[in-house]
mmCIF file of C-alpha atoms in Angstrom:
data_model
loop_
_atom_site.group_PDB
_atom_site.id
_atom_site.type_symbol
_atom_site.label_atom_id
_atom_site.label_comp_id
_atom_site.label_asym_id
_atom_site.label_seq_id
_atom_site.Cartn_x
_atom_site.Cartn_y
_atom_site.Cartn_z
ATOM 1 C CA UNK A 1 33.382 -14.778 -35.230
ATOM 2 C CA UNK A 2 31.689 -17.422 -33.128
ATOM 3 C CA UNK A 3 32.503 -18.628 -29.283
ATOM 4 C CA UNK A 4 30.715 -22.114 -30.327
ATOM 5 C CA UNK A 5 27.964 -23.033 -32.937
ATOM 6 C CA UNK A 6 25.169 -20.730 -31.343
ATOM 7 C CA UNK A 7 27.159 -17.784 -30.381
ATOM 8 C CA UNK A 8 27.926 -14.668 -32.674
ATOM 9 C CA UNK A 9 29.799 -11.456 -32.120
ATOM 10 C CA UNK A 10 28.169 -8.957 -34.194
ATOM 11 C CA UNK A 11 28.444 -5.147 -34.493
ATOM 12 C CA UNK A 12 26.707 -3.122 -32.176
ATOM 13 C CA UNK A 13 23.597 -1.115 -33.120
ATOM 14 C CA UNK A 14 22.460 1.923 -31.500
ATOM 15 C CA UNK A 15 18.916 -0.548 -31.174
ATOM 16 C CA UNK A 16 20.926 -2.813 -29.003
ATOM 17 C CA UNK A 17 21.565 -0.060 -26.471
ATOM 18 C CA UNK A 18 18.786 -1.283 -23.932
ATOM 19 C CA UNK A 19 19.816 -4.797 -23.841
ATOM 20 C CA UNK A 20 23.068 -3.572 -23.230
ATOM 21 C CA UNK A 21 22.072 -1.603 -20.509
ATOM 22 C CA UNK A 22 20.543 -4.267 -18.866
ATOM 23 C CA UNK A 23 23.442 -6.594 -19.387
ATOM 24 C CA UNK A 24 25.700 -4.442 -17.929
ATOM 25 C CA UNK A 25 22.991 -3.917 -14.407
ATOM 26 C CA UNK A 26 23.602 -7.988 -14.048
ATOM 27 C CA UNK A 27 27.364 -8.545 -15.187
ATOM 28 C CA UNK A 28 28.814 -5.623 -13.517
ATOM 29 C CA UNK A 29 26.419 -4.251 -10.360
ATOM 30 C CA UNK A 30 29.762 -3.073 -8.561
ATOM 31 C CA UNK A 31 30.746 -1.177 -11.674
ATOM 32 C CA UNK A 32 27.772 1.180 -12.256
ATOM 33 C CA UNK A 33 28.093 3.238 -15.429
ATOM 34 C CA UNK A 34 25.462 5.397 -16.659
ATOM 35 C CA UNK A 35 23.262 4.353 -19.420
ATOM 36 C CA UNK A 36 24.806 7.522 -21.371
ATOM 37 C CA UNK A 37 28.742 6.434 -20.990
ATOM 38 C CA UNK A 38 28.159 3.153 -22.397
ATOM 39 C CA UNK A 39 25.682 5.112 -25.283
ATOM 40 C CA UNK A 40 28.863 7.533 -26.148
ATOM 41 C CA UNK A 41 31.281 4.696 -26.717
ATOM 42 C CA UNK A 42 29.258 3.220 -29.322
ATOM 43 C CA UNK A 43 28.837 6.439 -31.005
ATOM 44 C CA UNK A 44 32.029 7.526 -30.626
ATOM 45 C CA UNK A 45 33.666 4.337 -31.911
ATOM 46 C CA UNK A 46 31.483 2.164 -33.658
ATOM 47 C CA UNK A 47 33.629 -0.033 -34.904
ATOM 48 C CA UNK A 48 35.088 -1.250 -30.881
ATOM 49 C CA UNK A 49 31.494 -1.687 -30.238
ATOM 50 C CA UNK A 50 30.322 -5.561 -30.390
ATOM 51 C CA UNK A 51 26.948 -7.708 -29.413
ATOM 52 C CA UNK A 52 27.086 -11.514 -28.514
ATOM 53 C CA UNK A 53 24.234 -12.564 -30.099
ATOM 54 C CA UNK A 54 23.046 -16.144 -28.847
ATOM 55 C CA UNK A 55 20.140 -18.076 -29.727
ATOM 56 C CA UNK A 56 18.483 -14.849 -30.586
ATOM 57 C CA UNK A 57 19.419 -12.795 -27.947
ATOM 58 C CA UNK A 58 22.004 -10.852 -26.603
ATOM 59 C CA UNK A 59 24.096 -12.400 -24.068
ATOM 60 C CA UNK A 60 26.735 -10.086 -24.247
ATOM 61 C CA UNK A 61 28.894 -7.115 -25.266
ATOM 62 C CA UNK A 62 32.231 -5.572 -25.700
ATOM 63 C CA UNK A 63 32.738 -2.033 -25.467
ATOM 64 C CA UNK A 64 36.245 -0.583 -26.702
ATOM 65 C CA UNK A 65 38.011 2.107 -29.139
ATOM 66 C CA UNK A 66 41.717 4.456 -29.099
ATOM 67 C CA UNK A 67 43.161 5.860 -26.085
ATOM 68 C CA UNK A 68 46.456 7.061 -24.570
ATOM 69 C CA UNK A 69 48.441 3.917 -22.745
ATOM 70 C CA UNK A 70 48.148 4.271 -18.564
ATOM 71 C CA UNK A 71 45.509 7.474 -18.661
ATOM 72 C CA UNK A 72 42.319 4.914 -17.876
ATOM 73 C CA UNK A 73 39.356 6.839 -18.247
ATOM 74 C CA UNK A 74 37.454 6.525 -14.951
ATOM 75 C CA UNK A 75 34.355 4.720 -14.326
ATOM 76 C CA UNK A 76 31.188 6.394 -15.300
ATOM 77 C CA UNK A 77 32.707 9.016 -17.460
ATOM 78 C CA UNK A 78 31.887 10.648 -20.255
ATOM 79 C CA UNK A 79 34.768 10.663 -22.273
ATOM 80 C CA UNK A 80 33.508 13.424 -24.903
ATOM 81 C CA UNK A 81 35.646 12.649 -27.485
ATOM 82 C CA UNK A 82 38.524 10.498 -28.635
ATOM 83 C CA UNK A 83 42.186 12.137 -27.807
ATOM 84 C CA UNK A 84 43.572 12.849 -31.798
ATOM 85 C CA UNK A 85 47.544 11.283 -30.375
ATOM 86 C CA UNK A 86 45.662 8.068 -29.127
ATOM 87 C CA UNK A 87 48.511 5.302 -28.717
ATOM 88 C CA UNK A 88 46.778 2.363 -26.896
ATOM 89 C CA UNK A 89 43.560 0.100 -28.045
ATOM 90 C CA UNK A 90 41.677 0.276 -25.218
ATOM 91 C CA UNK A 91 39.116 -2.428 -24.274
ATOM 92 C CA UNK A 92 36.506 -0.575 -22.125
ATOM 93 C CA UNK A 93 34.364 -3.460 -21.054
ATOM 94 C CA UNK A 94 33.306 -7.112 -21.660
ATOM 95 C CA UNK A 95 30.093 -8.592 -20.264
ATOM 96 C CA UNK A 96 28.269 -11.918 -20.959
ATOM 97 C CA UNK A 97 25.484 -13.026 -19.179
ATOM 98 C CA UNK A 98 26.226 -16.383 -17.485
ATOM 99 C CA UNK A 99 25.000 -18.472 -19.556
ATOM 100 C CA UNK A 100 27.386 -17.261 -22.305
ATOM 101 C CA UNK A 101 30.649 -17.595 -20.021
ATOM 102 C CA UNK A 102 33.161 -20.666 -20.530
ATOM 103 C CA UNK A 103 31.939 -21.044 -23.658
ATOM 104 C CA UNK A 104 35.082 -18.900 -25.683
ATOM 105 C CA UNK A 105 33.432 -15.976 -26.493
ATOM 106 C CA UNK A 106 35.603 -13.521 -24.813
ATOM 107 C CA UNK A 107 38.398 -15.044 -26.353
ATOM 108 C CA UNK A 108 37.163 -15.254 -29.730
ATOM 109 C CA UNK A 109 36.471 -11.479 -29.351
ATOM 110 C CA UNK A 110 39.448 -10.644 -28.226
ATOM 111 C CA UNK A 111 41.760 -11.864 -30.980
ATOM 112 C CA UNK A 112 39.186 -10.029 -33.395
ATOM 113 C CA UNK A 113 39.919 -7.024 -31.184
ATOM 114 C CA UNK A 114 43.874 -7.859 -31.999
ATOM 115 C CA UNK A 115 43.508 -8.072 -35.850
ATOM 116 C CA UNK A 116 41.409 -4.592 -35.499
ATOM 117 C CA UNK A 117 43.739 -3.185 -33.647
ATOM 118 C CA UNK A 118 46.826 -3.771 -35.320
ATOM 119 C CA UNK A 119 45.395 -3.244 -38.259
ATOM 120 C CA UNK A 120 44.773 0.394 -37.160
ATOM 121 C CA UNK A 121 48.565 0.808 -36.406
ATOM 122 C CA UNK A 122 48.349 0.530 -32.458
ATOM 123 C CA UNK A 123 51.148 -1.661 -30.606
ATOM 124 C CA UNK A 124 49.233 -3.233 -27.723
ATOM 125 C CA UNK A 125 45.555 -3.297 -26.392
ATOM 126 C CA UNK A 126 45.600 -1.777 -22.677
ATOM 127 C CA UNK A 127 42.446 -2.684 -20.173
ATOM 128 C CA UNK A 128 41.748 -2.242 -16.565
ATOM 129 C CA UNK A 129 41.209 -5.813 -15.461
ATOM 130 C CA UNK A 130 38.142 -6.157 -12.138
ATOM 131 C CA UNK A 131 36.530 -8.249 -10.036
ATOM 132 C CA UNK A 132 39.781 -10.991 -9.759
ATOM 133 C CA UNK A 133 39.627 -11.301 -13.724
ATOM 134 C CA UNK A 134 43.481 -10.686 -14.082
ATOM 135 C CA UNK A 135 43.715 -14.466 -14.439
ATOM 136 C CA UNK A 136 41.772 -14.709 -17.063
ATOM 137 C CA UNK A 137 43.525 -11.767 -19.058
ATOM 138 C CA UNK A 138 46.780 -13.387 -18.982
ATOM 139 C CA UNK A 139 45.783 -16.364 -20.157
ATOM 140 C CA UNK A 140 44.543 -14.300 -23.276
ATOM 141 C CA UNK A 141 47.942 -12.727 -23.768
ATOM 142 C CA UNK A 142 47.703 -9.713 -21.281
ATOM 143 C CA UNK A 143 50.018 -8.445 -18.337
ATOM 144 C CA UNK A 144 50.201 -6.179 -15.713
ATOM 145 C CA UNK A 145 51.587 -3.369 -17.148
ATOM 146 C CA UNK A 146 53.346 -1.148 -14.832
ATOM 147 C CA UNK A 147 52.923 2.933 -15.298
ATOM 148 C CA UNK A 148 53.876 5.658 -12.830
ATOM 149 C CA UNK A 149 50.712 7.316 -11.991
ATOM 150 C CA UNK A 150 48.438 4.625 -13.318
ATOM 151 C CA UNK A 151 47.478 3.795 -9.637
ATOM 152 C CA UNK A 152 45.243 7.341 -9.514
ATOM 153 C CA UNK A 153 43.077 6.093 -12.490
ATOM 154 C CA UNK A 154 42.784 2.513 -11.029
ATOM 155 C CA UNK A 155 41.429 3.987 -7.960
ATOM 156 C CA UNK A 156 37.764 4.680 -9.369
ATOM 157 C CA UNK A 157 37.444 0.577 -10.336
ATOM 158 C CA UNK A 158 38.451 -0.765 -6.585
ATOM 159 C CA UNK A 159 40.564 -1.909 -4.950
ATOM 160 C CA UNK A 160 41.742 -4.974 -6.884
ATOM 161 C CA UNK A 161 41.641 -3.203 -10.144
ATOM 162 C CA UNK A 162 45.089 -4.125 -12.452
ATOM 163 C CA UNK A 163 46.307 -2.050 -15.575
ATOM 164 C CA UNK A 164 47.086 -4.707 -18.218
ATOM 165 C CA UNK A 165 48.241 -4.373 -21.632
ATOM 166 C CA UNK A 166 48.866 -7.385 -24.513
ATOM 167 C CA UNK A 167 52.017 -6.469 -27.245
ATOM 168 C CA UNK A 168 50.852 -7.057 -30.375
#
């Protein structure tokens, strides 16, 4: 699916893994995840995993795959397997390099991520919104999403971290 005529969301490959890395040292350097949790989501579930792929290169990714609704994993964890009752798509992380923002791409992945998940039976896609970008999730559909206890899982993304979940 593309965010404009240069822009592709692809699968992500295990070969990708270092520009991902790196990606995620610029996007996110108040988020710090080790280079093995965002290794383990890919191989846990491929088919979440997604490169933006602009004019050659990657300019971004999306990290994401089944969890249970309100229990955010915390940041930098190692999740070591998917829970078998999972109830809630969970979209782990988006990051685009600057000169791939504004342009639709996290949009265009995210109502891919909507057909997935649907598809695979769930009822809503759940994400822990950062860095003042609950804005931005609404406008794709998402809102806060209140849960009694959710607060202790927000706690390891700061301060102005938001649970949010989009019905589909």
């Amino acid at each position: 699916m593309s965010a404009n005529a240069t822009a592709t969301w692809r699968p992500m490959l295990a070969a990708d893994m270092s520009e991902v890395i790196a990606i995620a040292e610029i996007v996110h350097p108040d988020y710090p995840e080790d280079d093995a949790v965002l290794a383990e989501r890919l191989m846990l579930y491929a088919p979440g995993c997604f490169v933006l792929s602009q004019r050659g290169q990657i300019a971004g990714y999306l990290l994401s795959h089944p969890w249970i609704y309100g229990n955010l994993p915390k940041l930098n964890t190692l999740l070591q397997a998917l829970p078998q009752d999972a109830d809630t798509y969970y979209l782990h992380d988006i990051a685009l390099l600057p000169d791939a923002q504004g342009q639709g791409a996290a949009s265009a992945i995210t109502t891919r991520l909507a057909i997935h998940a649907g598809a695979a039976g769930f009822a809503h896609i759940s994400l822990c919104a950062v860095n003042g970008s609950a804005r931005f999730w609404q406008a794709q559909g998402f809102a806060r999403a209140e849960v009694p206890g959710v607060d202790a899982h927000l706690a390891s993304y700061g301060a102005d971290a938001v649970f949010m979940a989009r019905a589909l």
